[in-house]
Amino acid sequence: MMACQTDSASSDATDRQIENRIDELLSRMTIEEKIGQTNQLTLYGTTEELCAAISRGEIGSLLNVIDPADVNTLQRAAVEQSRLGIPLLIARDVIHGYRTVFPIPLGQAATFDPELIEQGARIAAVEASAAGVRWTFSPMLDISRDPRWGRIAESSGEDPCLTEAMGAAMVRGYQGGGADDPTSVAACAKHFVGYGASEGGRDYNSTSLTERQLRNIYLPPFRSALQSGAMTVMTSFNDNDGIPSTGNKWLLTDLLRNEWGYDGMVVTDWNSAGEMVTHGFAADTRDAARKAIAAGVDMDMMSHVYAQHLKELIEAGEVDEKQLDDAVRNILRVKFRLGLFDNPYIDTARIARVTYTEENLAAARRCAEESAVLLRNEGDLLPLDASKLRSVLVAGPLADAPAEQLGTWTFDGEPSHTVTPLAAIRAQYGDRLRIGFDAVADYSRQRLSPAQLAAFTTEASRYDAILLFIGEEAILSGEAHCLADLDLKGSQSELMAAARRSGKPVVTVIMAGRPLTIARDLANTDALLYAFHPGTMGGPALIDLIFGRAVPSGKLPVTFPVTTGQIPVYYAHHMTGRPATGNELLIDQTPVGAGQTSLGCTSYHLDAGFGPLFPFGYGLSYTTFAYDTPQLDKSFYTADETIHASCRLTNNGKRAATEVVQLYIRDRVGSTVRPVRELKDFRRVTLRPGESRIVEFELPADRLAFWGLDMQRKVEPGEFDLWIAGDSQSGTSTLFTIQ
Ligand code: NOJ
């Protein structure tokens, strides 16, 4: 059994004690009370109505209660007025911070810094738990290889290894120093599973993932999150190969419970049990309830189908009461593990003491700093030397847009506490520089007239440098906010061109929830920092990077396409039988009237070539790092050995800086086709100017295992390439063999 791995709850004695308490409680529960525990609702009606339903034992969990005083009132109804006194589980989407907002998860992934991500999740948990939230619907572990999908913003990007590391770090952070610690917040591994692979990058759309793809790519981050102790799992909205996750018994019972031994709780996504009717997978809501409980869903979020039909289904013999008992056990186990029975109330004065502390803001600032990726720095324009400038024009719709820089899913983040780049530069350099400001556009989608653009060029030419903050408003990414076209919206490309025409140095910062197709815009800026949506402290972090108080170290957690039509484009693709060579004729080189042939043809797009604009793992620094060829301790290994790989890394520049060193492998021949490269480990390494260091990795050969032709997870003997490199396309490989 996979017990929760946090200190207190993982001890056998505590586990036994909890199971005994569950048995005792369950033996006293009526069917109605059991069904009540499976019912999760959002706030509705008056407090009195809600308290009455809670005291009748009709609600097991509530989401979106935001007033700490209300939490105690509602909890009192559960603990002191219901027959059995079972506490409520209060849930909330705390996705990248509660009050102190950290960068969006995609930005957090760009840090490649699990310790910092864990610290951020801990801070979110301390703040949220002070408001009574003891369950967050995070981490989102959906592998996202399609930037059209709005929820890529909530993901850790395209790679299973990075997503595993980030997800596990978040779980550790949320659940804190012991499951029954009152600042501990139960994590929710979501969305189980495949949701990020929706066809066309359109939210809620169907997926067609094979079991092998699921096991090799989409499931591993969930496995890791559960092994890190994640107490809950949320089913996804999509149907995979025709089966909605909420009704997928193979997924929720055979795999999750029987194969993985998971003993936490499974909740549906919002109304996803009810939506099985809309899918045409259930005939009506009664059928939906039957299918969800048969599949292994414990708690019904907001579709009411359990509350409406489970009793009748049990009485009709269509659902075994044992299935309901199992669901209730899983729910009560989470409540016991969180210590809610012993400590149900919150100290309402605590929230003022724990939010926006200096430590919280410093961590958010560091995370924003590490999450920004430097994609261009012509002539080493950055960092700017403030002592050599007299004036700077801060411009663009994202320069002073506190709500937008927080990004998607920030219900509790407060724009009034957010420090924008404009506020930060004024605070830090206002006494030394003449700082002009012109948003030019009020929001990212706004169209500008030629006259407005010309006026901007004139204005910009009066300054020594232009800092242009553009990108996407927060609402252009996130749930249901998908795009078919990823070019900069409104007139922002033209704005970049207008800045360029001023003849002054241009630094562009893009804040966005996803990779945008910026290939044609690059020539219009000397430097480009991709900041995602950087959160509460995004402003100071970006100004520190621009003026060199900090050095960029972020690396792309997702491939940037040249053009939308290339999607999906990701680094760990399979090798085709006719891979692109880089020598392909593009559309302009293809002679008019050329004859059709399949001889010598390769896999690419005539109008986009093959490669991405920027590969996964890519990011520049204010220094350059040199990698020597990786060294291995041996050439031959058995599948139970550990590969010791190392590489000399040298900082060739004049500034101390941090490099994200990445270890990739390729399995040359498999029983099924293998990816051209796979990330297996990474490390942040800080070097002084001129310093060289041997960076070492211990890679258990078991990490080379995959689900091959016979659908068994194993390491297949044969030859492997190994790279230690600064991104997914560079580096020299070394060969080794698994015997
Ligand atoms: C729907 C979203 O898909 C899910 O991620 C979220 O946690 C729930 N709504 C609850 O708000």
Coordinates of C-alpha atoms in Angstrom, one line a residue, residues 81-430:
Q81 CA -24.2 20.2 14.8
S82 CA -24.0 17.2 12.6
R83 CA -24.8 13.8 14.1
L84 CA -21.3 12.3 13.7
G85 CA -19.3 15.5 13.8
I86 CA -17.2 14.8 10.6
P87 CA -15.3 17.9 9.6
L88 CA -15.6 19.5 6.2
L89 CA -12.7 19.5 3.8
I90 CA -12.3 23.1 2.5
A91 CA -10.8 23.2 -1.0
R92 CA -9.6 25.9 -3.3
D93 CA -7.6 26.3 -6.5
V94 CA -4.3 27.6 -5.1
I95 CA -2.3 27.1 -8.2
H96 CA 0.7 29.3 -8.0
G97 CA 0.4 31.0 -4.7
Y98 CA -2.4 32.2 -2.5
R99 CA -1.9 35.9 -1.8
T100 CA 1.8 36.0 -2.7
V101 CA 1.6 34.9 -6.3
F102 CA 4.5 33.1 -7.8
P103 CA 5.1 32.8 -11.6
I104 CA 2.6 30.7 -13.4
P105 CA 3.5 27.0 -13.2
L106 CA 5.0 27.1 -16.7
G107 CA 7.3 29.9 -15.6
Q108 CA 8.1 28.0 -12.4
A109 CA 9.1 25.0 -14.6
A110 CA 11.6 27.3 -16.4
T111 CA 13.6 27.6 -13.2
F112 CA 14.5 23.9 -13.2
D113 CA 14.8 24.5 -9.5
P114 CA 12.6 22.0 -7.5
E115 CA 13.8 23.3 -4.1
L116 CA 12.6 26.8 -4.9
I117 CA 9.3 25.4 -6.3
E118 CA 8.8 23.4 -3.1
Q119 CA 9.4 26.5 -1.0
G120 CA 6.9 28.4 -3.1
A121 CA 4.3 25.7 -2.6
R122 CA 5.0 25.7 1.2
I123 CA 4.5 29.4 1.2
A124 CA 1.2 29.0 -0.7
A125 CA 0.1 26.4 1.8
V126 CA 0.9 28.5 4.9
E127 CA -1.0 31.5 3.4
A128 CA -3.9 29.4 2.2
S129 CA -4.3 27.3 5.3
A130 CA -4.5 30.5 7.3
A131 CA -7.7 31.2 5.3
G132 CA -9.0 27.7 6.1
V133 CA -8.0 26.0 2.8
R134 CA -6.8 22.5 3.5
W135 CA -7.0 21.1 0.0
T136 CA -5.6 22.6 -3.2
F137 CA -6.3 21.4 -6.7
S138 CA -2.6 21.4 -7.6
P139 CA -0.2 20.3 -9.0
M140 CA -1.4 20.1 -12.6
L141 CA 0.7 17.3 -14.1
D142 CA -0.6 17.3 -17.6
I143 CA 2.2 17.0 -20.2
S144 CA 1.6 19.9 -22.5
R145 CA 3.0 19.8 -26.0
D146 CA 0.5 22.2 -27.6
P147 CA 0.8 25.9 -26.8
R148 CA -2.6 26.6 -28.3
W149 CA -4.0 24.9 -25.2
G150 CA -4.7 27.6 -22.7
R151 CA -3.9 25.4 -19.7
I152 CA -0.3 25.0 -20.8
A153 CA 0.2 28.0 -18.5
E154 CA -0.7 25.8 -15.5
S155 CA 1.6 23.0 -16.6
S156 CA 5.3 22.3 -16.2
G157 CA 5.5 22.0 -20.0
E158 CA 6.3 19.2 -22.4
D159 CA 8.6 16.9 -20.5
P160 CA 7.8 14.0 -18.2
C161 CA 11.1 14.2 -16.2
L162 CA 10.7 18.0 -15.6
T163 CA 7.0 17.6 -14.8
E164 CA 7.8 14.8 -12.4
A165 CA 10.4 16.9 -10.6
M166 CA 8.2 20.0 -10.4
G167 CA 5.0 18.1 -9.4
A168 CA 6.8 16.2 -6.6
A169 CA 8.3 19.4 -5.3
M170 CA 4.9 21.0 -5.2
V171 CA 3.4 18.0 -3.4
R172 CA 6.2 18.2 -0.7
G173 CA 5.7 21.9 -0.4
Y174 CA 1.9 21.9 0.0
Q175 CA 1.8 18.9 2.4
G176 CA 4.6 20.4 4.4
G177 CA 6.3 19.1 7.4
G178 CA 3.7 16.5 8.4
A179 CA 0.3 15.8 7.0
D180 CA -1.5 16.8 10.3
D181 CA 0.5 20.1 10.5
P182 CA -2.3 22.8 10.5
T183 CA -0.4 24.5 7.6
S184 CA -0.4 21.4 5.6
V185 CA -2.7 21.5 2.5
A186 CA -3.6 18.3 0.7
A187 CA -2.2 18.2 -2.9
C188 CA -4.3 17.0 -5.8
A189 CA -2.5 15.4 -8.7
K190 CA -4.6 16.5 -11.8
H191 CA -5.9 15.9 -14.4
F192 CA -5.9 12.2 -14.5
V193 CA -5.1 11.7 -17.4
G194 CA -4.0 12.9 -20.8
Y195 CA -6.0 16.2 -20.6
G196 CA -3.1 18.2 -22.1
A197 CA -3.1 16.1 -25.3
S198 CA -6.5 17.4 -26.4
E199 CA -7.0 17.4 -30.1
G200 CA -6.2 20.7 -31.7
G201 CA -5.2 22.3 -28.4
R202 CA -8.8 23.0 -27.7
D203 CA -9.8 22.6 -24.1
Y204 CA -12.0 19.7 -23.0
N205 CA -11.5 18.0 -26.4
S206 CA -10.9 14.3 -26.9
T207 CA -7.6 12.6 -26.7
S208 CA -6.3 9.4 -28.5
L209 CA -3.4 8.3 -26.3
T210 CA -2.4 4.7 -26.5
E211 CA -1.6 2.8 -23.3
R212 CA 2.1 2.9 -24.2
Q213 CA 2.0 6.7 -24.6
L214 CA 0.2 7.0 -21.3
R215 CA 2.6 4.8 -19.5
N216 CA 5.8 6.2 -21.0
I217 CA 4.9 9.9 -21.1
Y218 CA 1.6 11.0 -19.4
L219 CA 1.4 8.7 -16.3
P220 CA 4.9 9.0 -14.8
P221 CA 4.4 12.5 -13.2
F222 CA 1.3 11.2 -11.5
R223 CA 3.2 8.1 -10.2
S224 CA 5.9 10.4 -8.8
A225 CA 3.4 12.8 -7.2
L226 CA 1.7 9.9 -5.5
Q227 CA 5.0 8.4 -4.3
S228 CA 5.7 11.9 -2.9
G229 CA 2.5 11.5 -0.8
A230 CA -0.1 13.4 -2.9
M231 CA -3.3 12.7 -0.9
T232 CA -5.8 13.2 -3.8
V233 CA -6.2 12.8 -7.5
M234 CA -8.6 14.6 -9.9
T235 CA -10.1 13.0 -13.0
S236 CA -9.8 14.8 -16.2
F237 CA -12.5 16.1 -18.5
N238 CA -11.4 14.5 -21.7
D239 CA -12.4 11.2 -23.1
N240 CA -9.4 9.1 -24.2
D241 CA -10.2 6.7 -27.0
G242 CA -13.8 7.2 -26.2
I243 CA -13.8 6.7 -22.5
P244 CA -14.2 9.8 -20.2
S245 CA -11.6 9.6 -17.4
T246 CA -14.4 9.9 -14.8
G247 CA -15.9 6.6 -16.0
N248 CA -12.6 4.8 -16.7
K249 CA -12.4 1.8 -14.5
W250 CA -9.1 0.7 -16.0
L251 CA -7.5 4.0 -15.1
L252 CA -9.1 4.7 -11.7
T253 CA -9.2 1.1 -10.3
D254 CA -7.1 -1.3 -12.2
L255 CA -4.1 1.0 -12.6
L256 CA -4.4 3.5 -9.7
R257 CA -5.6 1.3 -6.9
N258 CA -4.6 -2.2 -7.9
E259 CA -1.3 -1.7 -9.8
W260 CA -0.1 1.4 -8.0
G261 CA -1.6 0.7 -4.6
Y262 CA -2.9 4.2 -4.1
D263 CA -5.0 4.7 -1.0
G264 CA -5.8 8.4 -1.3
M265 CA -9.0 10.0 -2.6
V266 CA -10.2 10.5 -6.2
V267 CA -12.4 13.5 -7.0
T268 CA -14.0 14.3 -10.3
D269 CA -13.3 17.6 -12.0
W270 CA -16.1 20.1 -11.8
N271 CA -19.3 18.3 -13.0
S272 CA -17.3 15.8 -15.0
A273 CA -19.5 13.0 -13.7
G274 CA -22.6 14.8 -15.0
E275 CA -20.8 15.6 -18.2
M276 CA -20.6 11.9 -19.0
V277 CA -24.2 12.4 -20.1
T278 CA -23.2 15.2 -22.5
H279 CA -20.4 13.0 -23.8
G280 CA -23.0 10.4 -24.6
F281 CA -21.2 7.9 -22.4
A282 CA -24.0 7.8 -19.8
A283 CA -27.7 7.7 -20.6
D284 CA -28.7 10.0 -17.8
T285 CA -27.4 11.3 -14.5
R286 CA -28.3 8.1 -12.7
D287 CA -26.3 6.1 -15.2
A288 CA -23.4 8.7 -14.7
A289 CA -23.4 8.1 -11.0
R290 CA -23.4 4.3 -11.5
K291 CA -20.5 4.5 -14.0
A292 CA -18.5 7.0 -11.9
I293 CA -18.6 4.9 -8.7
A294 CA -18.0 1.7 -10.6
A295 CA -14.9 3.3 -12.2
G296 CA -13.6 4.3 -8.8
V297 CA -14.5 7.9 -8.2
D298 CA -14.8 8.7 -4.5
M299 CA -16.0 12.3 -4.5
D300 CA -18.3 14.1 -6.9
M301 CA -17.4 17.7 -7.5
M302 CA -20.5 19.7 -8.3
S303 CA -22.5 17.4 -10.4
H304 CA -24.8 16.2 -7.6
V305 CA -25.2 12.8 -9.2
Y306 CA -24.0 10.8 -6.2
A307 CA -26.3 12.9 -3.9
Q308 CA -29.2 12.3 -6.2
H309 CA -28.8 8.7 -7.2
L310 CA -26.5 6.6 -5.1
K311 CA -29.1 5.6 -2.5
E312 CA -31.5 4.5 -5.1
L313 CA -28.8 2.6 -7.0
I314 CA -27.8 0.8 -3.9
E315 CA -31.4 -0.1 -3.1
A316 CA -31.9 -1.3 -6.6
G317 CA -28.8 -3.6 -6.3
E318 CA -27.1 -1.7 -9.1
V319 CA -24.3 -0.5 -6.9
D320 CA -22.8 -2.5 -4.1
E321 CA -22.8 -0.6 -0.8
K322 CA -19.2 -1.7 -0.4
Q323 CA -18.2 0.6 -3.3
L324 CA -19.7 3.5 -1.4
D325 CA -17.9 2.4 1.8
D326 CA -14.6 2.3 0.0
A327 CA -15.2 5.8 -1.4
V328 CA -16.0 7.1 2.1
R329 CA -13.0 5.4 3.6
N330 CA -10.8 7.2 1.1
I331 CA -12.4 10.5 1.9
L332 CA -12.2 10.1 5.7
R333 CA -8.6 8.9 5.4
V334 CA -7.7 12.3 3.9
K335 CA -9.6 14.1 6.6
F336 CA -7.9 12.1 9.4
R337 CA -4.5 12.5 7.8
L338 CA -4.9 16.3 7.7
G339 CA -5.7 16.2 11.4
L340 CA -9.1 17.8 10.7
F341 CA -10.9 15.8 13.3
D342 CA -8.6 16.9 16.0
N343 CA -8.0 20.5 14.8
P344 CA -11.0 21.6 12.6
Y345 CA -10.9 25.4 13.3
I346 CA -8.6 28.1 12.2
D347 CA -7.2 31.1 14.0
T348 CA -8.7 33.9 11.9
A349 CA -6.0 36.4 13.0
R350 CA -3.3 34.3 11.5
I351 CA -3.8 35.3 7.9
A352 CA -2.7 38.8 8.5
R353 CA 0.5 37.6 10.0
V354 CA 1.5 35.1 7.4
T355 CA 0.7 36.7 4.0
Y356 CA 3.1 38.9 2.1
T357 CA 5.9 38.4 4.6
E358 CA 9.3 39.6 3.6
E359 CA 10.4 35.9 3.2
N360 CA 7.4 35.2 1.0
L361 CA 8.0 38.2 -1.2
A362 CA 11.7 37.4 -1.5
A363 CA 10.9 33.8 -2.6
A364 CA 8.4 35.0 -5.2
R365 CA 11.0 37.5 -6.4
R366 CA 13.7 34.9 -6.7
C367 CA 11.3 32.5 -8.5
A368 CA 10.3 35.2 -11.0
E369 CA 14.0 36.0 -11.5
E370 CA 14.9 32.3 -12.2
S371 CA 11.9 31.8 -14.4
A372 CA 12.7 34.4 -17.0
V373 CA 14.4 33.0 -20.1
L374 CA 16.8 35.2 -22.1
L375 CA 16.1 34.3 -25.7
R376 CA 18.1 37.0 -27.5
N377 CA 20.9 39.4 -26.5
E378 CA 22.4 41.0 -29.6
G379 CA 25.7 42.7 -29.0
D380 CA 25.4 41.8 -25.3
L381 CA 23.0 44.7 -24.8
L382 CA 21.9 43.3 -21.5
P383 CA 22.6 43.9 -18.7
L384 CA 22.1 47.6 -19.1
D385 CA 24.6 49.7 -17.2
A386 CA 22.5 52.3 -15.4
S387 CA 25.5 54.6 -15.0
K388 CA 25.9 54.9 -18.7
L389 CA 22.3 55.9 -19.4
R390 CA 20.5 59.1 -18.7
S391 CA 17.0 58.1 -19.7
V392 CA 14.8 55.0 -20.3
L393 CA 11.4 54.7 -21.8
V394 CA 9.3 52.1 -20.2
A395 CA 6.5 51.1 -22.6
G396 CA 3.9 48.6 -23.5
P397 CA 0.6 47.3 -22.2
L398 CA 2.3 44.9 -19.7
A399 CA 4.6 47.4 -18.1
D400 CA 2.2 48.5 -15.5
A401 CA -0.6 45.9 -15.5
P402 CA -0.6 44.4 -12.0
A403 CA -3.5 42.0 -12.6
E404 CA -2.2 40.8 -15.9
Q405 CA 1.3 39.9 -14.6
L406 CA -0.3 37.6 -12.0
G407 CA -1.4 35.3 -14.7
T408 CA -4.2 32.7 -14.8
W409 CA -5.8 31.1 -11.8
T410 CA -5.1 33.7 -9.2
F411 CA -8.4 34.0 -7.4
D412 CA -6.7 35.3 -4.2
G413 CA -3.8 37.3 -5.6
E414 CA -4.2 41.0 -5.2
P415 CA -3.2 43.4 -7.9
S416 CA -2.8 46.1 -5.2
H417 CA 0.1 44.1 -3.7
T418 CA 1.7 43.5 -7.1
V419 CA 4.9 45.3 -8.0
T420 CA 5.0 46.0 -11.7
P421 CA 8.2 46.7 -13.8
L422 CA 7.3 50.4 -13.9
A423 CA 6.9 50.6 -10.2
A424 CA 10.1 48.7 -9.7
I425 CA 12.3 50.8 -12.0
R426 CA 10.9 54.0 -10.5
A427 CA 11.7 52.7 -7.0
Q428 CA 15.2 51.5 -7.9
Y429 CA 16.4 53.9 -10.5
G430 CA 14.1 56.9 -10.3

